[in-house]
Amino acid sequence: MSINVALDGPSGAGKSTIARAASERLKYLYVDTGAMYRAVAFYVLSKGLNPENKDEVVGALAGISIELKYTEQGQRIILNGEDVSDSIRTPEISMAASAVSAISETREFLLSLQKNLAKENNVIMDGRDIATVVLPNADVKIFLTASAETRAKRRYDELVQKGESVTYEEVLNDVNQRDYNDIHRDVAPLRQADDAILVDSSALTLDESIDKVVEVIENKIKAKKVSAREIPEVQPVVKGARPPLWKRICHEFLRLIAKAIYHTYLDLSFEGLENVPKDGSNIFASNHRSYTDPILISLKPKVMFSFMAKEELFEKNIFFTILIKLFGAFPVVRGSGGKQSIETSLERLNKGYNLVIFPEGTRSKDGKVLKGKTGVALVAAIAQVPVIPTGIVFEGKIKFRRKVTVKFGKPVIPSEIGVDSCENKKVKHLRNEIMASITELVEGKSDESEQENVNKL
Ligand code: DC
């Protein structure tokens, strides 16, 4: 689907210059519909017809073919095969264009050309009735205006620079006359669409006006993307469920074996055990150092864990697969957009398992905490369960008896920090809180009283 921006406003508000510059920045096509009316006016005058005479103008339309071409010099307007882009910018053509544009047949004649361009391209289309008539469903609607005096001064300077001999008063009169015509005509009069954003450029320089318009477009498109994304509903997990007894026995047995192995192989200690809830249905959000992190985390709390693991890990070898499955691993299917892993996570939490999630999404090579993704916060926001920030710290390089500390931080409870829905802003806030805690645990900014809680096994 193409993105359509409608930019309307009175003549001389700087629409075409601003729209051209904004479309260059955003890589959209710039469509100057005023130039199309000017081309019609040019044709009418060149045939010696009266632009105020409806019958004469309507009769002339059959002889007109208009095309837009995009070259290095920007949009060029081609009238019956001839490039008239430069000849249509005179005050005489301006007045004639205003007259022919008040005729409904002229508007009808140009409408399909304008609509087709917008259907096939991302466009910024400028004119008078773009938001109200041509593209009523435009993604962004801007009404760009400036006081009549400012507009007249700008047009006057432009014309003088081109060597035209006009007075400021004449230009101001023209501006007022055209405003009056455009606003009071019966067909598609100039007016701000109800849902258009007003930008008044009277007090802005050209660069400031361009920045403003680009900012409005970008913000609107961003907001549209966010609102288009489905916001999941909160489905609070009711605590108290427990995994089946046989699984718990099996897990306890494995936990004891793993504990013995890990304590032999590593110089392992735990901190912050008072922060580990006794019940299940919690999320442990940890930094990620090695494949065995989920096992390291689940050695101490007695509740069964479940964790997401890349699909490929289940294809390594059969023993490894059985082992990680017994420890509660479930595969994350790529390309499912995270939906499937969120559903499985919620199902496990509802069954009373604790979940281990690595918000960084990948292992950190140098031990520094990477940027966190929002998945963990989203699951916690939907389920409204506590998140226990967890930091795994490896010290030294030796393999055998390497010093490893697993640190549990204070639980982050979504509802206590205002996260009572899955709104993007709130989920991000939760993610930031979790990541800040993990970083503090890993990168050692924790205060001294916490150090006293070191709990050696
Ligand atoms: O923007 P401009 O000055 O080049 O426009 C020339 C005339 O065409 C102006 O008087 C208003 C008219 N116009 C219109 O009626 N509808 C449009 N979409 C664009 C221009």
Short mmCIF file of C-alpha atoms and ligand atoms in Angstrom, two decimals:
data_model
loop_
_atom_site.label_atom_id
_atom_site.label_comp_id
_atom_site.label_asym_id
_atom_site.label_seq_id
_atom_site.Cartn_x
_atom_site.Cartn_y
_atom_site.Cartn_z
CA MET A 1 0.00 0.00 0.00
CA SER A 2 1.35 3.38 -0.95
CA ILE A 3 1.63 6.22 1.55
CA ASN A 4 -0.37 9.31 0.64
CA VAL A 5 0.24 12.74 2.09
CA ALA A 6 -2.25 15.48 1.27
CA LEU A 7 -0.90 19.01 1.56
CA ASP A 8 -3.49 21.71 1.04
CA GLY A 9 -3.49 25.43 1.59
CA PRO A 10 -3.92 28.81 -0.05
CA SER A 11 -1.67 30.00 -2.83
CA GLY A 12 1.70 31.34 -1.82
CA ALA A 13 1.88 29.45 1.48
CA GLY A 14 5.01 27.75 0.16
CA LYS A 15 3.28 24.44 -0.51
CA SER A 16 5.13 23.49 -3.67
CA THR A 17 8.62 24.38 -2.40
CA ILE A 18 8.00 22.69 0.92
CA ALA A 19 6.30 19.65 -0.59
CA ARG A 20 9.13 19.24 -3.10
CA ALA A 21 11.82 19.41 -0.42
CA ALA A 22 9.88 17.14 1.97
CA SER A 23 9.30 14.55 -0.75
CA GLU A 24 12.99 14.56 -1.61
CA ARG A 25 13.86 13.88 2.02
CA LEU A 26 11.26 11.18 2.41
CA LYS A 27 11.84 9.73 -1.08
CA TYR A 28 8.19 10.19 -2.02
CA LEU A 29 6.89 11.42 -5.34
CA TYR A 30 5.91 15.06 -5.36
CA VAL A 31 2.68 15.79 -7.20
CA ASP A 32 1.91 19.46 -7.80
CA THR A 33 -1.77 19.51 -8.77
CA GLY A 34 -1.75 23.30 -9.09
CA ALA A 35 0.53 22.82 -12.09
CA MET A 36 -2.18 20.69 -13.73
CA TYR A 37 -4.74 23.50 -13.39
CA ARG A 38 -2.14 25.93 -14.65
CA ALA A 39 -1.55 23.73 -17.70
CA VAL A 40 -5.29 23.75 -18.44
CA ALA A 41 -5.30 27.56 -18.06
CA PHE A 42 -2.25 27.82 -20.32
CA TYR A 43 -4.04 25.83 -23.02
CA VAL A 44 -7.24 27.87 -22.69
CA LEU A 45 -5.36 31.17 -22.99
CA SER A 46 -3.17 29.89 -25.82
CA LYS A 47 -6.35 29.12 -27.79
CA GLY A 48 -7.59 32.65 -27.15
CA LEU A 49 -10.47 31.38 -25.00
CA ASN A 50 -11.93 33.00 -21.90
CA PRO A 51 -11.01 31.07 -18.72
CA GLU A 52 -14.08 32.55 -17.00
CA ASN A 53 -16.39 31.11 -19.63
CA LYS A 54 -17.49 27.65 -18.54
CA ASP A 55 -18.64 26.49 -21.99
CA GLU A 56 -15.44 27.58 -23.67
CA VAL A 57 -13.29 25.86 -21.00
CA VAL A 58 -15.33 22.64 -21.00
CA GLY A 59 -15.17 22.58 -24.79
CA ALA A 60 -11.40 22.92 -24.66
CA LEU A 61 -10.85 19.99 -22.28
CA ALA A 62 -11.14 17.39 -25.07
CA GLY A 63 -8.06 18.85 -26.72
CA ILE A 64 -5.91 18.55 -23.59
CA SER A 65 -3.59 15.75 -22.60
CA ILE A 66 -1.55 16.22 -19.45
CA GLU A 67 1.31 14.06 -18.23
CA LEU A 68 3.74 14.39 -15.36
CA LYS A 69 7.36 13.48 -15.93
CA TYR A 70 10.00 13.15 -13.26
CA THR A 71 13.46 14.26 -14.28
CA GLU A 72 16.54 15.49 -12.45
CA GLN A 73 14.87 18.90 -12.32
CA GLY A 74 11.91 17.37 -10.52
CA GLN A 75 8.31 17.20 -11.70
CA ARG A 76 7.80 18.46 -15.26
CA ILE A 77 4.36 19.10 -16.63
CA ILE A 78 3.79 18.04 -20.20
CA LEU A 79 0.86 19.55 -22.08
CA ASN A 80 0.09 17.80 -25.37
CA GLY A 81 3.67 16.59 -25.55
CA GLU A 82 5.22 19.98 -24.75
CA ASP A 83 7.03 20.78 -21.49
CA VAL A 84 5.20 23.87 -20.17
CA SER A 85 6.59 23.75 -16.61
CA ASP A 86 8.31 27.09 -16.86
CA SER A 87 5.65 28.98 -18.85
CA ILE A 88 2.83 28.39 -16.37
CA ARG A 89 4.27 30.45 -13.52
CA THR A 90 3.09 33.93 -14.56
CA PRO A 91 0.52 36.06 -12.68
CA GLU A 92 -1.74 35.88 -15.76
CA ILE A 93 -1.75 32.07 -15.69
CA SER A 94 -2.29 32.15 -11.91
CA MET A 95 -5.52 34.09 -12.33
CA ALA A 96 -6.67 31.95 -15.25
CA ALA A 97 -5.88 28.76 -13.31
CA SER A 98 -8.01 30.00 -10.45
CA ALA A 99 -10.87 30.55 -12.88
CA VAL A 100 -10.67 27.19 -14.69
CA SER A 101 -10.29 25.33 -11.39
CA ALA A 102 -13.70 26.65 -10.29
CA ILE A 103 -15.34 24.62 -13.08
CA SER A 104 -16.40 21.16 -11.94
CA GLU A 105 -15.68 19.55 -15.33
CA THR A 106 -12.06 20.72 -15.13
CA ARG A 107 -11.72 19.15 -11.69
CA GLU A 108 -13.37 15.92 -12.84
CA PHE A 109 -11.02 15.87 -15.84
CA LEU A 110 -7.90 15.97 -13.62
CA LEU A 111 -9.18 13.79 -10.80
CA SER A 112 -8.39 10.34 -12.22
CA LEU A 113 -4.83 11.39 -13.11
CA GLN A 114 -4.32 12.59 -9.53
CA LYS A 115 -5.89 9.50 -7.94
CA ASN A 116 -3.87 7.09 -10.12
CA LEU A 117 -0.59 8.72 -9.19
CA ALA A 118 -1.44 8.32 -5.51
CA LYS A 119 -2.51 4.72 -5.93
CA GLU A 120 0.77 3.68 -7.48
CA ASN A 121 3.29 5.78 -5.54
CA ASN A 122 4.12 7.15 -2.12
CA VAL A 123 3.18 10.76 -2.77
CA ILE A 124 3.06 14.18 -1.26
CA MET A 125 0.30 15.79 -3.27
CA ASP A 126 -0.27 19.49 -2.93
CA GLY A 127 -3.34 21.45 -3.89
CA ARG A 128 -6.56 22.82 -2.43
CA ASP A 129 -8.91 19.87 -2.17
CA ILE A 130 -6.52 16.95 -1.83
CA ALA A 131 -7.52 16.01 1.72
CA THR A 132 -11.21 16.74 1.16
CA VAL A 133 -11.86 15.38 -2.35
CA VAL A 134 -8.92 13.75 -4.15
CA LEU A 135 -7.45 11.65 -1.32
CA PRO A 136 -10.02 11.66 1.50
CA ASN A 137 -8.28 8.59 2.97
CA ALA A 138 -4.78 10.08 2.88
CA ASP A 139 -2.47 8.81 5.62
CA VAL A 140 -1.41 12.34 6.51
CA LYS A 141 -3.35 15.55 5.90
CA ILE A 142 -1.65 18.90 6.35
CA PHE A 143 -3.14 22.34 5.86
CA LEU A 144 -0.30 24.73 5.24
CA THR A 145 -1.05 28.40 5.50
CA ALA A 146 0.47 31.82 6.17
CA SER A 147 -0.97 35.32 6.44
CA ALA A 148 -1.98 36.97 3.14
CA GLU A 149 0.72 39.65 3.65
CA THR A 150 3.48 37.08 4.20
CA ARG A 151 2.38 35.14 1.15
CA ALA A 152 2.18 38.27 -1.00
CA LYS A 153 5.66 39.36 0.11
CA ARG A 154 7.11 35.94 -0.74
CA ARG A 155 5.43 35.84 -4.17
CA TYR A 156 6.47 39.42 -4.85
CA ASP A 157 10.15 38.67 -4.07
CA GLU A 158 9.96 35.58 -6.28
CA LEU A 159 8.52 37.49 -9.24
CA VAL A 160 10.97 40.37 -8.88
CA GLN A 161 13.81 37.88 -8.86
CA LYS A 162 12.47 36.46 -12.11
CA GLY A 163 12.56 39.97 -13.57
CA GLU A 164 8.77 40.53 -13.65
CA SER A 165 7.68 44.13 -13.13
CA VAL A 166 4.98 44.05 -10.47
CA THR A 167 4.25 45.99 -7.31
CA TYR A 168 3.72 44.46 -3.89
CA GLU A 169 0.17 45.89 -3.81
CA GLU A 170 -0.69 44.17 -7.08
CA VAL A 171 0.58 40.86 -5.76
CA LEU A 172 -1.29 41.29 -2.48
CA ASN A 173 -4.46 42.07 -4.40
CA ASP A 174 -3.95 38.95 -6.51
CA VAL A 175 -3.42 36.83 -3.41
CA ASN A 176 -6.58 38.17 -1.77
CA GLN A 177 -8.57 37.76 -4.98
CA ARG A 178 -7.39 34.17 -5.46
CA ASP A 179 -8.04 33.32 -1.82
CA TYR A 180 -11.54 34.67 -2.21
CA ASN A 181 -12.11 32.69 -5.42
CA ASP A 182 -10.66 29.46 -4.00
CA ILE A 183 -12.65 29.72 -0.76
CA HIS A 184 -15.96 30.86 -2.25
CA ARG A 185 -16.24 28.72 -5.33
CA ASP A 186 -19.03 26.14 -5.35
CA VAL A 187 -16.93 23.16 -6.36
CA ALA A 188 -14.26 21.83 -4.01
CA PRO A 189 -13.71 25.14 -2.19
CA LEU A 190 -10.47 25.59 -0.30
CA ARG A 191 -10.99 24.54 3.29
CA GLN A 192 -9.06 22.74 5.99
CA ALA A 193 -10.21 19.11 6.31
CA ASP A 194 -11.47 18.29 9.80
CA ASP A 195 -8.66 15.78 10.30
CA ALA A 196 -5.90 17.90 8.79
CA ILE A 197 -3.01 19.22 10.86
CA LEU A 198 -2.56 22.98 10.60
CA VAL A 199 0.92 24.32 9.90
CA ASP A 200 1.20 28.11 9.84
CA SER A 201 4.44 29.14 8.14
CA SER A 202 4.06 32.94 8.72
CA ALA A 203 6.74 33.02 11.40
CA LEU A 204 8.87 30.19 10.00
CA THR A 205 11.79 30.30 7.61
CA LEU A 206 11.65 27.98 4.62
CA ASP A 207 13.95 25.43 6.28
CA GLU A 208 11.91 25.52 9.47
CA SER A 209 8.70 24.99 7.47
CA ILE A 210 10.23 21.98 5.67
CA ASP A 211 11.44 20.51 8.99
CA LYS A 212 7.99 21.02 10.48
CA VAL A 213 6.17 19.34 7.59
CA VAL A 214 8.60 16.39 7.52
CA GLU A 215 8.23 16.03 11.30
CA VAL A 216 4.42 16.02 11.06
CA ILE A 217 4.52 13.37 8.32
CA GLU A 218 7.01 11.15 10.13
CA ASN A 219 5.16 11.34 13.43
CA LYS A 220 1.82 10.60 11.83
CA ILE A 221 3.18 7.59 9.90
CA LYS A 222 4.90 6.30 13.05
CA ALA A 223 1.72 6.69 15.09
CA LYS A 224 -0.27 4.92 12.38
CA LYS A 225 2.13 1.99 12.41
CA VAL A 226 1.87 1.69 16.17
CA SER A 227 -1.91 1.84 16.22
CA ALA A 228 -2.07 -0.67 13.35
CA ARG A 229 -0.14 -3.13 15.47
CA GLU A 230 -2.45 -5.31 17.46
CA ILE A 231 -2.24 -4.50 21.17
CA PRO A 232 -2.70 -7.72 23.12
CA GLU A 233 -5.12 -7.80 26.01
CA VAL A 234 -3.96 -8.33 29.57
CA GLN A 235 -4.69 -11.91 30.69
CA PRO A 236 -3.45 -12.06 34.32
CA VAL A 237 -2.05 -15.42 35.36
CA VAL A 238 -3.67 -16.84 38.47
CA LYS A 239 -0.85 -18.04 40.67
CA GLY A 240 -1.02 -21.36 42.50
CA ALA A 241 -0.92 -23.89 39.64
CA ARG A 242 1.85 -26.49 39.77
CA PRO A 243 3.30 -28.70 37.07
CA PRO A 244 2.39 -32.44 37.35
CA LEU A 245 3.99 -34.32 40.28
CA TRP A 246 5.98 -36.76 38.13
CA LYS A 247 7.56 -33.88 36.26
CA ARG A 248 8.45 -32.14 39.47
CA ILE A 249 10.07 -35.30 40.86
CA CYS A 250 11.97 -35.82 37.64
CA HIS A 251 13.08 -32.18 37.64
CA GLU A 252 14.18 -32.31 41.28
CA PHE A 253 16.28 -35.38 40.57
CA LEU A 254 17.93 -33.70 37.59
CA ARG A 255 18.43 -30.49 39.51
CA LEU A 256 20.39 -32.31 42.21
CA ILE A 257 22.61 -34.04 39.66
CA ALA A 258 23.19 -30.80 37.74
CA LYS A 259 23.93 -29.00 41.01
CA ALA A 260 26.61 -31.55 41.90
CA ILE A 261 28.17 -31.33 38.44
CA TYR A 262 28.12 -27.54 38.24
CA HIS A 263 29.53 -27.10 41.74
CA THR A 264 32.38 -29.39 40.91
CA TYR A 265 33.13 -27.82 37.59
CA LEU A 266 32.59 -24.18 38.52
CA ASP A 267 33.26 -21.92 41.48
CA LEU A 268 29.57 -21.07 41.63
CA SER A 269 27.76 -18.75 44.00
CA PHE A 270 24.35 -17.07 44.19
CA GLU A 271 23.34 -13.64 45.38
CA GLY A 272 19.95 -12.14 46.18
CA LEU A 273 18.20 -15.42 46.90
CA GLU A 274 15.78 -13.53 49.13
CA ASN A 275 14.42 -12.03 45.87
CA VAL A 276 13.44 -15.43 44.46
CA PRO A 277 9.73 -16.08 45.01
CA LYS A 278 8.84 -19.42 46.61
CA ASP A 279 5.90 -19.96 44.28
CA GLY A 280 5.88 -20.43 40.50
CA SER A 281 4.59 -18.38 37.54
CA ASN A 282 7.40 -15.82 37.60
CA ILE A 283 9.68 -14.63 34.85
CA PHE A 284 13.44 -14.61 35.32
CA ALA A 285 14.88 -12.13 32.83
CA SER A 286 18.59 -12.69 32.53
CA ASN A 287 21.61 -11.57 30.60
CA HIS A 288 22.89 -14.34 28.34
CA ARG A 289 26.45 -15.69 28.54
CA SER A 290 26.31 -19.38 27.61
CA TYR A 291 24.00 -22.14 26.47
CA THR A 292 23.84 -23.46 30.01
CA ASP A 293 22.48 -20.21 31.50
CA PRO A 294 18.94 -21.59 31.94
CA ILE A 295 20.32 -24.51 33.92
CA LEU A 296 22.52 -22.23 36.04
CA ILE A 297 19.48 -20.11 36.91
CA SER A 298 17.28 -23.09 37.72
CA LEU A 299 19.76 -24.78 40.07
CA LYS A 300 18.73 -22.79 43.10
CA PRO A 301 15.00 -21.99 43.01
CA LYS A 302 13.04 -25.17 43.65
CA VAL A 303 10.21 -24.37 41.24
CA MET A 304 10.30 -25.92 37.76
CA PHE A 305 11.53 -23.75 34.96
CA SER A 306 10.68 -23.43 31.36
CA PHE A 307 12.66 -21.47 28.79
CA MET A 308 12.71 -20.61 25.12
CA ALA A 309 15.47 -22.01 23.00
CA LYS A 310 16.28 -21.59 19.34
CA GLU A 311 14.70 -24.29 17.19
CA GLU A 312 18.16 -25.38 15.96
CA LEU A 313 19.18 -26.44 19.48
CA PHE A 314 16.59 -29.20 19.32
CA GLU A 315 18.26 -30.60 16.25
CA LYS A 316 21.78 -30.88 17.78
CA ASN A 317 21.69 -34.39 19.18
CA ILE A 318 19.12 -36.55 20.82
CA PHE A 319 20.67 -36.52 24.32
CA PHE A 320 21.06 -32.79 24.36
CA THR A 321 17.47 -32.43 23.17
CA ILE A 322 16.16 -34.73 25.92
CA LEU A 323 18.23 -32.90 28.52
CA ILE A 324 17.07 -29.40 27.58
CA LYS A 325 13.49 -30.60 27.26
CA LEU A 326 13.63 -32.11 30.73
CA PHE A 327 14.86 -28.76 31.92
CA GLY A 328 11.80 -27.17 30.37
CA ALA A 329 13.04 -25.88 27.02
CA PHE A 330 10.54 -25.16 24.29
CA PRO A 331 11.48 -24.22 20.75
CA VAL A 332 11.03 -20.74 19.35
CA VAL A 333 9.86 -21.07 15.79
CA ARG A 334 11.40 -18.45 13.52
CA GLY A 335 9.09 -16.44 11.34
CA SER A 336 6.12 -16.85 13.67
CA GLY A 337 6.53 -13.18 14.59
CA GLY A 338 6.97 -14.08 18.25
CA LYS A 339 3.29 -14.91 18.54
CA GLN A 340 3.82 -18.60 19.02
CA SER A 341 6.52 -18.12 21.70
CA ILE A 342 4.31 -15.62 23.55
CA GLU A 343 1.47 -18.12 23.54
CA THR A 344 3.69 -20.94 24.80
CA SER A 345 5.16 -18.65 27.48
CA LEU A 346 1.68 -17.75 28.73
CA GLU A 347 0.61 -21.39 28.73
CA ARG A 348 3.69 -22.36 30.82
CA LEU A 349 3.15 -19.50 33.28
CA ASN A 350 -0.48 -20.54 33.67
CA LYS A 351 0.65 -24.07 34.49
CA GLY A 352 2.82 -22.77 37.32
CA TYR A 353 6.26 -22.92 35.68
CA ASN A 354 8.79 -20.16 36.11
CA LEU A 355 10.06 -18.83 32.81
CA VAL A 356 13.61 -17.90 31.93
CA ILE A 357 13.84 -15.35 29.13
CA PHE A 358 16.94 -13.68 27.74
CA PRO A 359 15.78 -10.22 26.63
CA GLU A 360 19.01 -9.57 24.75
CA GLY A 361 18.01 -12.35 22.36
CA THR A 362 21.58 -13.47 21.83
CA ARG A 363 24.66 -14.28 23.90
CA SER A 364 26.94 -11.42 24.83
CA LYS A 365 30.54 -12.16 23.86
CA ASP A 366 32.26 -9.71 26.20
CA GLY A 367 29.88 -9.89 29.16
CA LYS A 368 28.45 -6.40 28.57
CA VAL A 369 24.67 -6.28 28.68
CA LEU A 370 23.23 -5.70 25.21
CA LYS A 371 20.08 -3.80 24.28
CA GLY A 372 16.96 -5.64 25.44
CA LYS A 373 14.07 -6.60 23.21
CA THR A 374 10.51 -6.00 24.37
CA GLY A 375 9.31 -9.64 24.22
CA VAL A 376 9.95 -10.36 27.90
CA ALA A 377 8.16 -7.18 28.97
CA LEU A 378 5.27 -7.97 26.69
CA VAL A 379 4.80 -11.44 28.20
CA ALA A 380 5.06 -9.97 31.71
CA ALA A 381 2.56 -7.22 30.84
CA ILE A 382 0.05 -9.68 29.40
CA ALA A 383 0.45 -12.15 32.27
CA GLN A 384 0.95 -9.45 34.97
CA VAL A 385 3.57 -11.60 36.70
CA PRO A 386 6.70 -10.51 38.60
CA VAL A 387 9.94 -10.31 36.66
CA ILE A 388 13.06 -11.25 38.58
CA PRO A 389 16.05 -9.50 36.97
CA THR A 390 18.94 -11.93 36.89
CA GLY A 391 22.60 -11.30 36.23
CA ILE A 392 25.10 -14.01 35.38
CA VAL A 393 28.68 -12.92 35.87
CA PHE A 394 31.64 -14.97 34.63
CA GLU A 395 35.05 -14.02 35.96
CA GLY A 396 38.46 -14.95 34.60
CA LYS A 397 39.15 -17.10 31.58
CA ILE A 398 40.00 -20.52 33.01
CA LYS A 399 37.53 -23.24 32.16
CA PHE A 400 37.77 -25.41 35.27
CA ARG A 401 36.59 -23.87 38.55
CA ARG A 402 35.81 -20.60 36.84
CA LYS A 403 34.13 -18.09 39.15
CA VAL A 404 30.49 -17.68 38.21
CA THR A 405 27.95 -15.66 40.18
CA VAL A 406 24.23 -15.77 39.57
CA LYS A 407 22.58 -12.65 41.00
CA PHE A 408 18.85 -12.21 41.51
CA GLY A 409 17.56 -8.65 41.73
CA LYS A 410 14.41 -7.23 43.31
CA PRO A 411 11.31 -8.39 41.45
CA VAL A 412 9.84 -5.86 39.05
CA ILE A 413 6.06 -6.04 39.41
CA PRO A 414 4.35 -4.62 36.29
CA SER A 415 1.30 -3.17 38.08
CA GLU A 416 3.53 -1.44 40.65
CA ILE A 417 5.29 0.60 37.97
CA GLY A 418 2.11 1.54 36.13
CA VAL A 419 2.20 -1.23 33.52
CA ASP A 420 -1.42 -2.29 33.59
CA SER A 421 -1.88 -2.74 29.83
CA CYS A 422 0.15 -3.77 26.80
CA GLU A 423 0.35 -0.30 25.31
CA ASN A 424 3.63 0.09 23.50
CA LYS A 425 4.78 2.91 25.79
CA LYS A 426 4.14 0.89 28.93
CA VAL A 427 5.76 -2.27 27.60
CA LYS A 428 8.87 -0.27 26.70
CA HIS A 429 8.92 1.26 30.17
CA LEU A 430 8.80 -2.23 31.71
CA ARG A 431 11.57 -3.42 29.39
CA ASN A 432 13.72 -0.45 30.40
CA GLU A 433 13.22 -1.12 34.11
CA ILE A 434 14.14 -4.78 33.67
CA MET A 435 17.21 -4.00 31.56
CA ALA A 436 18.39 -1.33 34.01
CA SER A 437 18.23 -3.88 36.85
CA ILE A 438 20.02 -6.56 34.87
CA THR A 439 22.74 -4.10 33.88
CA GLU A 440 23.17 -3.05 37.50
CA LEU A 441 23.51 -6.68 38.59
CA VAL A 442 26.00 -7.57 35.85
CA GLU A 443 28.05 -4.44 35.64
CA GLY A 444 28.43 -4.22 39.41
CA LYS A 445 26.78 -0.98 40.48
CA SER A 446 24.86 -2.79 43.23
CA ASP A 447 25.29 -1.34 46.72
CA GLU A 448 27.29 -2.87 49.51
CA SER A 449 24.47 -4.19 51.63
CA GLU A 450 23.55 -6.46 48.77
CA GLN A 451 27.07 -7.85 48.70
CA GLU A 452 26.56 -9.14 52.24
CA ASN A 453 23.80 -11.36 51.01
CA VAL A 454 26.21 -13.52 49.01
CA ASN A 455 24.93 -16.97 49.51
CA LYS A 456 27.51 -19.63 48.88
CA LEU A 457 26.23 -23.08 48.27
O1 DC B 1 -1.07 26.06 -6.20
P1 DC B 1 -1.16 26.93 -7.49
O2 DC B 1 -1.13 28.39 -7.21
O3 DC B 1 -0.16 26.48 -8.50
O4 DC B 1 -2.62 26.61 -8.09
C1 DC B 1 -3.12 27.25 -9.22
C2 DC B 1 -4.62 27.35 -9.12
O5 DC B 1 -5.21 26.08 -9.19
C3 DC B 1 -5.10 27.97 -7.81
O6 DC B 1 -5.87 29.12 -8.06
C4 DC B 1 -6.00 26.99 -7.20
C5 DC B 1 -6.18 25.91 -8.20
N1 DC B 1 -6.03 24.60 -7.61
C6 DC B 1 -7.18 23.92 -7.25
O7 DC B 1 -8.26 24.45 -7.37
N2 DC B 1 -7.09 22.67 -6.75
C7 DC B 1 -5.90 22.08 -6.61
N3 DC B 1 -5.86 20.84 -6.13
C8 DC B 1 -4.72 22.76 -6.95
C9 DC B 1 -4.82 24.04 -7.47
#
